One Martini backbone bead per residue (centre of mass of N, CA, C, O) as a GRO file, in nm:
protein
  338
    1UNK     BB    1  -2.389  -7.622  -0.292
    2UNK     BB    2  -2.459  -7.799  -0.507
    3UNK     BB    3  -2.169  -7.919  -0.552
    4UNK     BB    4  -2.181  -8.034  -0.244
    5UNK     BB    5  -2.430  -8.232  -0.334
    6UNK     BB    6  -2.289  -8.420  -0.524
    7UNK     BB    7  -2.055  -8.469  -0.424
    8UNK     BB    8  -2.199  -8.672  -0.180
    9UNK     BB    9  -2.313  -8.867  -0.376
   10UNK     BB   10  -2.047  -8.985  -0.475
   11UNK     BB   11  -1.947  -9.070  -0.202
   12UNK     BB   12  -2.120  -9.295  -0.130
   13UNK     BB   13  -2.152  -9.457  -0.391
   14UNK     BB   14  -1.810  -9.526  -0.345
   15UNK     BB   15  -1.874  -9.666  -0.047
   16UNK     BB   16  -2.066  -9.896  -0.227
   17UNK     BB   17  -1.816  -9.984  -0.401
   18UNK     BB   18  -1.623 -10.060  -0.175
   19UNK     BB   19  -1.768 -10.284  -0.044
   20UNK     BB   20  -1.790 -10.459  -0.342
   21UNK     BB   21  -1.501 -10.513  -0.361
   22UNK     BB   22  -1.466 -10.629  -0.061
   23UNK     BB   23  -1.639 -10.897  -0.132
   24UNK     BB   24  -1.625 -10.963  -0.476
   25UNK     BB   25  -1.879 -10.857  -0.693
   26UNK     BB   26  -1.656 -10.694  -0.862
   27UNK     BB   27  -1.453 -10.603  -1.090
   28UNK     BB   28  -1.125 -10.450  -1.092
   29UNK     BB   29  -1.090 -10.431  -1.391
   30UNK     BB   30  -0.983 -10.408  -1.719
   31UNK     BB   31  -0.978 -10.541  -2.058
   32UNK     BB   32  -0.677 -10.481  -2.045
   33UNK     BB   33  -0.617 -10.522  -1.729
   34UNK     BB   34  -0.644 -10.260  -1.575
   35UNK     BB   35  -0.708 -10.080  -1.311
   36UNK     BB   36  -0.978  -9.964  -1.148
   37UNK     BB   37  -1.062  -9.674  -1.055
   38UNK     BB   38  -1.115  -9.472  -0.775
   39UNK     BB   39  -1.230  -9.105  -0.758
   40UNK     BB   40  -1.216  -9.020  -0.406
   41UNK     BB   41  -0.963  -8.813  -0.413
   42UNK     BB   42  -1.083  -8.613  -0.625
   43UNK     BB   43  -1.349  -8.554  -0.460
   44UNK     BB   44  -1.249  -8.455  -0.201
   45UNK     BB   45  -1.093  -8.220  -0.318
   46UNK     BB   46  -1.332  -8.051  -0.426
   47UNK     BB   47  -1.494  -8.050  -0.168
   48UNK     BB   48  -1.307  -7.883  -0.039
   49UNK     BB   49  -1.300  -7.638  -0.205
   50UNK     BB   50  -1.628  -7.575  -0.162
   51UNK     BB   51  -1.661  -7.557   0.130
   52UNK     BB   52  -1.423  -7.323   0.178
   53UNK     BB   53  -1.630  -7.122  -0.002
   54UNK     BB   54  -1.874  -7.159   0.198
   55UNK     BB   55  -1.753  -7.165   0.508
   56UNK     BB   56  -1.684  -7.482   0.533
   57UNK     BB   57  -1.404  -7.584   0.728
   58UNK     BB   58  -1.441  -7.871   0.858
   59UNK     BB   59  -1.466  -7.971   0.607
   60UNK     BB   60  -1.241  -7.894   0.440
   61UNK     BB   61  -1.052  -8.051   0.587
   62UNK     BB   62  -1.146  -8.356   0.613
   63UNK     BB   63  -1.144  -8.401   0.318
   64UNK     BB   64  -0.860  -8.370   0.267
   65UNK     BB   65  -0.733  -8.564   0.458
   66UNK     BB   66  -0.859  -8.826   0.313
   67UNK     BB   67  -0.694  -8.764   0.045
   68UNK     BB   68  -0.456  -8.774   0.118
   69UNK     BB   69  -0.461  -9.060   0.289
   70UNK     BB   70  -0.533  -9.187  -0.015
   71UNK     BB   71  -0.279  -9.016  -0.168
   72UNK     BB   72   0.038  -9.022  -0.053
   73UNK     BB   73   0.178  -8.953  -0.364
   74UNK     BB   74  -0.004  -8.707  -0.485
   75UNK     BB   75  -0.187  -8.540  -0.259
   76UNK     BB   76   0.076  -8.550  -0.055
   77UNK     BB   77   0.284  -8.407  -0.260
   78UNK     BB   78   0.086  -8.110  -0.224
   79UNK     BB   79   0.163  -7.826  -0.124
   80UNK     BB   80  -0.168  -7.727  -0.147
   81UNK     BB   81  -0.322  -7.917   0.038
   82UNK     BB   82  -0.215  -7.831   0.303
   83UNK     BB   83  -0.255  -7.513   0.276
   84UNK     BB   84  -0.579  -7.599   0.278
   85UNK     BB   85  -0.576  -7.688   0.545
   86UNK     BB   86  -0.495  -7.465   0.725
   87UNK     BB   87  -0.698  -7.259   0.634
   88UNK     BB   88  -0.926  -7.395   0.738
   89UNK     BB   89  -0.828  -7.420   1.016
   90UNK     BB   90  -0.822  -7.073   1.062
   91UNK     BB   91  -1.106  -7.058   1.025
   92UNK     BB   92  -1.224  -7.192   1.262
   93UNK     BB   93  -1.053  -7.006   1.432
   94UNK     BB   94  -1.179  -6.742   1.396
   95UNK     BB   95  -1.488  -6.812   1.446
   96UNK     BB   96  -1.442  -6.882   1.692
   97UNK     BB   97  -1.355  -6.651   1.811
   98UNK     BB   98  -1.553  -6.450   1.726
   99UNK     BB   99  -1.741  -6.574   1.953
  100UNK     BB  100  -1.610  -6.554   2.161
  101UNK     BB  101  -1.622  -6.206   2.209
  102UNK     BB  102  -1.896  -6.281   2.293
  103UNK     BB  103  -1.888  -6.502   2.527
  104UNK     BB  104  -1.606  -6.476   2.583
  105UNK     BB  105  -1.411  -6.223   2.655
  106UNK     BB  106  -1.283  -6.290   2.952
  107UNK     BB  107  -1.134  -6.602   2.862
  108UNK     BB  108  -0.834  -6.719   2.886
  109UNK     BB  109  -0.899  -7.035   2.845
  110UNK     BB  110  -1.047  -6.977   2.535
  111UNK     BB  111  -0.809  -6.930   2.401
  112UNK     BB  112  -0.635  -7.149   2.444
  113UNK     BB  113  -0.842  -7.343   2.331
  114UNK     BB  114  -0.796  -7.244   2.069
  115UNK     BB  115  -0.502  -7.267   2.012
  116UNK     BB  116  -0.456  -7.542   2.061
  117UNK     BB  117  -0.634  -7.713   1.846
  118UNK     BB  118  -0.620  -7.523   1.586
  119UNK     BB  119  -0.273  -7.432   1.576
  120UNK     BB  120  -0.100  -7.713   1.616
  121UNK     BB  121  -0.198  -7.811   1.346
  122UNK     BB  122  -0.126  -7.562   1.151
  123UNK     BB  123   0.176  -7.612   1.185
  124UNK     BB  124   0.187  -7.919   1.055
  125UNK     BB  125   0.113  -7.833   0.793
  126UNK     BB  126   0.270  -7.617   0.701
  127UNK     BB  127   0.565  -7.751   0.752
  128UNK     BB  128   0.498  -7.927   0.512
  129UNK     BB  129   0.459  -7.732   0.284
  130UNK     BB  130   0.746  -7.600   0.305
  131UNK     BB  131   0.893  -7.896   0.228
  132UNK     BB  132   0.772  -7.924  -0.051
  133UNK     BB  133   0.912  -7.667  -0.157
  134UNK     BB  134   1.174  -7.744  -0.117
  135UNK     BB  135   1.169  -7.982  -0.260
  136UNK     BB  136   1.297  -8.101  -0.536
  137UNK     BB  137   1.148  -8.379  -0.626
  138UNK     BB  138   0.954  -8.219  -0.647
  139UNK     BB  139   0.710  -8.200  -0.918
  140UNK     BB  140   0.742  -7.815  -0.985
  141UNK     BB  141   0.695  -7.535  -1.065
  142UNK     BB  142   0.857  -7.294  -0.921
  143UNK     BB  143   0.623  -7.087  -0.951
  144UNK     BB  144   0.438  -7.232  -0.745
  145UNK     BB  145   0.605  -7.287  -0.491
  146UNK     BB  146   0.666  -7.001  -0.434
  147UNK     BB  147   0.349  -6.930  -0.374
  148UNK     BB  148   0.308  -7.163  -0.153
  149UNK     BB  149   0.534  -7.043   0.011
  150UNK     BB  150   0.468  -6.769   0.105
  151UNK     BB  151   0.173  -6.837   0.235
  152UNK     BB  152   0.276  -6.997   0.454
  153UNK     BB  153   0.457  -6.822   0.576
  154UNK     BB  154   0.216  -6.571   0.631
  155UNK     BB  155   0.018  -6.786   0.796
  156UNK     BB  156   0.227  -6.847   1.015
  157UNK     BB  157   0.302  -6.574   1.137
  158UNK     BB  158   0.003  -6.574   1.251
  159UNK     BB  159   0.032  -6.829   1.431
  160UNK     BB  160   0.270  -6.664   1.592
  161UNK     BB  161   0.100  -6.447   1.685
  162UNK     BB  162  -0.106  -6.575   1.846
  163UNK     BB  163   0.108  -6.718   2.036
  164UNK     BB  164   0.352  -6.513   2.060
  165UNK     BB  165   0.598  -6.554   1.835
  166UNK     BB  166   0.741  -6.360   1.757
  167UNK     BB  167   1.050  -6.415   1.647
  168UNK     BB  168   0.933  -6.599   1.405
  169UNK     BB  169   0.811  -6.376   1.271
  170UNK     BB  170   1.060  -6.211   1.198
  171UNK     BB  171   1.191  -6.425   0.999
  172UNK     BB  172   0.961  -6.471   0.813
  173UNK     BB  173   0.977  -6.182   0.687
  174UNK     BB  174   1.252  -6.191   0.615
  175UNK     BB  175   1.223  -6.424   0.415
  176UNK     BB  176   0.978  -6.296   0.227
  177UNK     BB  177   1.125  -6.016   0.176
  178UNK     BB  178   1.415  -6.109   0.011
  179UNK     BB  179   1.269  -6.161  -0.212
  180UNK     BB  180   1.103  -6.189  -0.501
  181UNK     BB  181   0.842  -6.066  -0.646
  182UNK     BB  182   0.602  -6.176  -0.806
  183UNK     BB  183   0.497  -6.269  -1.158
  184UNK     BB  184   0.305  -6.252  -1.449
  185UNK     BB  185   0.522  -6.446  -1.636
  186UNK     BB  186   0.474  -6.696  -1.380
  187UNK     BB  187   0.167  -6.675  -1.285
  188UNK     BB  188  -0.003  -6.451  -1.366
  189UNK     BB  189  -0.223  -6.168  -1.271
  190UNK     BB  190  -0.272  -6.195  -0.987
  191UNK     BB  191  -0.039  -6.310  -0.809
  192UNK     BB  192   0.109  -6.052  -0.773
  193UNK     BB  193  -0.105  -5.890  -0.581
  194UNK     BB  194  -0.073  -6.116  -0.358
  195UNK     BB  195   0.160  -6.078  -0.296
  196UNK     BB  196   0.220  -5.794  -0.208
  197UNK     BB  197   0.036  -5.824   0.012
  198UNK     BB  198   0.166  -6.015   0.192
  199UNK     BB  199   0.383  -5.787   0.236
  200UNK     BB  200   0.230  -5.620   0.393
  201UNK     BB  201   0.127  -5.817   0.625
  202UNK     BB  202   0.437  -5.879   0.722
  203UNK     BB  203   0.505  -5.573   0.808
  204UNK     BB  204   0.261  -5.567   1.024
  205UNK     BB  205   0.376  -5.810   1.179
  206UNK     BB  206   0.668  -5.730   1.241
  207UNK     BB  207   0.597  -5.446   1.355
  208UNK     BB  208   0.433  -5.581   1.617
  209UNK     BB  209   0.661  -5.773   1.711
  210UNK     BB  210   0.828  -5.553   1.804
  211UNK     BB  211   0.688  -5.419   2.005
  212UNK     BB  212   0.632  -5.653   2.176
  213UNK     BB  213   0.965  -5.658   2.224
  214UNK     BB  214   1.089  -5.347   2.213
  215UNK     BB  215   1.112  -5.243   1.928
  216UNK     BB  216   0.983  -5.025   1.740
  217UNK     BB  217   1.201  -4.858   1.588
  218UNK     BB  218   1.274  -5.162   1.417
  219UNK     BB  219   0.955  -5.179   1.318
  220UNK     BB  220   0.923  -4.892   1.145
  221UNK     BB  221   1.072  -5.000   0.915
  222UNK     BB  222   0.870  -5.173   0.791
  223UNK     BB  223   0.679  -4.906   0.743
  224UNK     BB  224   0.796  -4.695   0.546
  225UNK     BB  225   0.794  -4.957   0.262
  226UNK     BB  226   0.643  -5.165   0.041
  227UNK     BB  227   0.790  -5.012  -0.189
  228UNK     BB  228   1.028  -4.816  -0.311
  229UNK     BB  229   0.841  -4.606  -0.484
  230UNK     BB  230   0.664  -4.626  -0.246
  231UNK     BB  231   0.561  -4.401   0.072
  232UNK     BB  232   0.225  -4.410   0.086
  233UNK     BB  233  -0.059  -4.492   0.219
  234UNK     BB  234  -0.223  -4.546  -0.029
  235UNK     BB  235   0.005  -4.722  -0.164
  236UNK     BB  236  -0.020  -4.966   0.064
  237UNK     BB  237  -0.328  -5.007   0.034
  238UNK     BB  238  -0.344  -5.079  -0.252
  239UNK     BB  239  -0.170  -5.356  -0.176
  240UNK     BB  240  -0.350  -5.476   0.057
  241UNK     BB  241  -0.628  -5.458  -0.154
  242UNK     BB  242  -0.558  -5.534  -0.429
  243UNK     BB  243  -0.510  -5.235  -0.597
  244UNK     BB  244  -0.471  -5.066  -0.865
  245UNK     BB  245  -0.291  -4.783  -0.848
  246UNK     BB  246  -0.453  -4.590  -1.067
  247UNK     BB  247  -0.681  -4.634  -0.891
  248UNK     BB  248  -0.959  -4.431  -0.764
  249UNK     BB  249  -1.195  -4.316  -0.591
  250UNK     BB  250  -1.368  -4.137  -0.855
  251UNK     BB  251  -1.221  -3.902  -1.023
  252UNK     BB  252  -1.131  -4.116  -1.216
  253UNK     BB  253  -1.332  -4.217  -1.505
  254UNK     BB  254  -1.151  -4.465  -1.597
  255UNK     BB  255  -1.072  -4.587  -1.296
  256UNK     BB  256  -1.289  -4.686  -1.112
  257UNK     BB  257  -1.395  -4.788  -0.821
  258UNK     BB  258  -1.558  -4.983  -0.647
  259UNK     BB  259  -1.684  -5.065  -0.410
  260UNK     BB  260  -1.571  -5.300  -0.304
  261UNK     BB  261  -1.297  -5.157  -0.307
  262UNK     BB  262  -1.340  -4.926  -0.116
  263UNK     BB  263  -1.387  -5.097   0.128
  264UNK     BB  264  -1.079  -5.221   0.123
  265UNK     BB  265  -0.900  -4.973   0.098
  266UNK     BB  266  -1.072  -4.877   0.373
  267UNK     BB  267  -0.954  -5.071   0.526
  268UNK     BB  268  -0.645  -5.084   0.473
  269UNK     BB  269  -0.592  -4.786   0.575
  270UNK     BB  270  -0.653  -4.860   0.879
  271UNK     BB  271  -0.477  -5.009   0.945
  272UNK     BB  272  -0.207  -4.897   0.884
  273UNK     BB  273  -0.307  -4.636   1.085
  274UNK     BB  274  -0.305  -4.795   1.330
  275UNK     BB  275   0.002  -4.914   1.330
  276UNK     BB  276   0.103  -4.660   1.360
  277UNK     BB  277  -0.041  -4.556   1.637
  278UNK     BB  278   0.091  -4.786   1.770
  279UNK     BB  279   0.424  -4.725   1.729
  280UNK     BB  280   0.384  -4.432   1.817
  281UNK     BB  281   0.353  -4.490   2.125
  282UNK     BB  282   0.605  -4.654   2.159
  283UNK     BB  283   0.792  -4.385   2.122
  284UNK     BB  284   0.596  -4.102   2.167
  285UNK     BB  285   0.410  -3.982   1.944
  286UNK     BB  286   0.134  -3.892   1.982
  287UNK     BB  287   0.014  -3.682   1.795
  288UNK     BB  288   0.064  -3.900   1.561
  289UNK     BB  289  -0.116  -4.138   1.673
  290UNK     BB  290  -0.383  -3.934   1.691
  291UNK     BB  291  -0.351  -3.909   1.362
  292UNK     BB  292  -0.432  -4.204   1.322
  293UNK     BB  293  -0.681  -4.258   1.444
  294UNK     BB  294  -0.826  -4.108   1.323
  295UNK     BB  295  -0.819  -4.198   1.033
  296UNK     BB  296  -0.942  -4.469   1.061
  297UNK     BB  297  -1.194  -4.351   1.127
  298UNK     BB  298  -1.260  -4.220   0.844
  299UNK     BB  299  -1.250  -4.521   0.718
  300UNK     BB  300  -1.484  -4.666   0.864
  301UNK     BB  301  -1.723  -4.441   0.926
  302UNK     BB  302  -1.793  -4.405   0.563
  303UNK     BB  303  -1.781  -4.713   0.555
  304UNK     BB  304  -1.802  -5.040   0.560
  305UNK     BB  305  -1.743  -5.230   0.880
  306UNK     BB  306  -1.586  -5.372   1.167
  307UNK     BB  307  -1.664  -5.382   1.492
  308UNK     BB  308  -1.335  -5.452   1.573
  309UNK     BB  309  -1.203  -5.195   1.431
  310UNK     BB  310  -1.344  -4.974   1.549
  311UNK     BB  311  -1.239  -5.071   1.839
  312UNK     BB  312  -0.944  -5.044   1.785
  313UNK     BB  313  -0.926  -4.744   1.701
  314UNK     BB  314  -1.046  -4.612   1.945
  315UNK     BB  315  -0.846  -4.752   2.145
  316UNK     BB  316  -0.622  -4.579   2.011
  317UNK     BB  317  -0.739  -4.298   2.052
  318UNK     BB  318  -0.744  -4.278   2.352
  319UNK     BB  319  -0.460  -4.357   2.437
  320UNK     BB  320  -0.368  -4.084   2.273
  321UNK     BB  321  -0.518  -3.895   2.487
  322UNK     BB  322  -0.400  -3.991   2.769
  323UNK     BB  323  -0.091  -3.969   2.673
  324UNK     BB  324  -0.117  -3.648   2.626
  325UNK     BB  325  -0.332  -3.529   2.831
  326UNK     BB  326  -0.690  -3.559   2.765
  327UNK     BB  327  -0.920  -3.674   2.948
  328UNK     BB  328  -1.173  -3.502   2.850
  329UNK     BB  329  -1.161  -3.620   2.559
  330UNK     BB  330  -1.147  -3.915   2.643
  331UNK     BB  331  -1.433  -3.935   2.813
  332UNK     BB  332  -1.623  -3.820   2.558
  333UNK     BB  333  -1.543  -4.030   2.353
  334UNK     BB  334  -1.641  -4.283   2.531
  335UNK     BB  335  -1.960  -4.189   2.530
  336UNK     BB  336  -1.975  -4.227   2.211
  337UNK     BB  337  -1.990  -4.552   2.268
  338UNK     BB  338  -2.190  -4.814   2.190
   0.00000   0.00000   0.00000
């Protein structure tokens, strides 16, 4: 907050000498003769990403559009720009929508509206982003495009699942699939556990538009193994929450989990076991999606989580009761949501 209050103050003062530098008042070169530079594009860089940090989304979307606009050689051929464009896009998207299920629950209007708004922006940020990434002539480490465009891909996949293009899902997901997953000698030591995590994201993106489409069967394999060593529950977790596989619950001495992870984890745990138990009533496994849903649900439960998981865990596990043929149970469990 406070880098952002300096922020606005340096760009205040260079919209006043940027006024004074047009009316003439003002040298514009340096003594050797080269151009004075003034550094509004830089500014506008730095203070979307403080923006992004503070979770002023609109801030940051608009800082970020008038650098590259400002500099559309430098700034401009960053397919990073780009990339935090479209984020910032999402974060507006998503408060907005948190917003709409407390205020519009029931309103399919609301819910357009906030697609067209800002997902068609969203499209386009992303797609010249992927464009930058694979463009040759752009000079830029190719692991640093690798890791650019991967997000970019999984972003998008986001955003196609929101407006319902599951077909472009499942393309995007099989093209980050069959890449070699990002190294620590190429990007640095988080980037690895980032990518991994992507691939859990777009498996379960992947998993649920098949659902979307009738071939649960088909999604089911995308959700069988998030790593070939790895193909338990805890395994895909752990890579889901970026959480090193090492690291236990805590009988582990050496390398107990902190709060923080723990919550990531069982966090982690209820996604996959919701998407397990939502894939297994589309092929009709009842037993198996009710014992998936009381999963998710004890690891919301025991743990702080958001009140939207809860819903849907609730909401699969009623479903897998209904589908059983149990309505007296499922009748006893809906009276005890509040």
């Amino acid at each position: 907050h406070l880098a952002m209050h300096y922020y606005a103050k340096s760009l205040g003062y260079i919209e006043r000498v940027e006024k004074v530098i047009k009316v003439g008042n003002v040298v514009t070169v340096e003594k050797d003769g080269t151009a004075c530079s003034v550094p509004s594009s830089k500014i506008l860089f730095n203070s979307s990403l403080c923006a992004q940090q503070t979770s002023n989304f609109s801030a940051a979307q608009e800082c970020m559009r008038r650098c590259v606009a400002s500099s559309p050689t430098t700034f401009g051929e960053d397919p990073f720009c780009w990339l935090h464009m479209a984020e910032s896009c999402i974060g507006s998207y998503t408060e907005l929508k948190r917003k709409s299920r407390v205020r519009f629950e029931d309103s399919v209007n609301s819910e357009q509206q906030l697609s067209n708004h800002h997902l068609s922006r969203v499209v386009d940020y992303l797609n010249q982003c992927i464009y930058l990434c694979t463009d040759e002539g752009i000079n830029m480490p190719k692991s640093r495009k690798k890791d650019y465009l991967e997000s970019a891909r999984v972003s998008l996949a986001y955003v196609w699942m929101e407006l319902e293009n599951f077909a472009s899902v499942i393309k995007l997901a099989d093209l980050v699939l069959k890449e070699e997953s990002l190294t620590t000698d190429s990007c640095g030591d988080d980037v690895p556990l980032i990518s991994i995590r992507r691939r859990s994201i777009m498996r379960m993106y992947a998993c649920e538009a098949m659902c979307k489409l009738g071939t649960p069967s088909e999604g089911l394999k995308y959700m069988i193994t998030v790593q070939p060593q790895h193909d338990t529950t805890l395994s895909a977790a752990h890579f889901l929450a970026m959480i090193d596989g090492s690291k236990k619950d805590g009988n582990d001495s050496h390398k107990p989990l902190t709060p923080d992870e723990l919550t990531r984890l069982n966090h982690a745990r209820a996604s996959i076991h919701i998407c397990n138990a939502m894939t297994s009533l589309s092929l009709g496994e009842i037993e198996f999606a009710e014992e998936q849903a009381k999963s998710a649900l004890n690891c919301l439960t025991n743990h702080v989580s958001d009140n939207y998981m809860c819903h849907v865990a609730k909401a699969a596990l009623i479903h897998a009761l209904l589908c059983g043929g149990k309505v007296e149970n499922a009748i006893k469990f809906a009276k005890t949501i509040h």
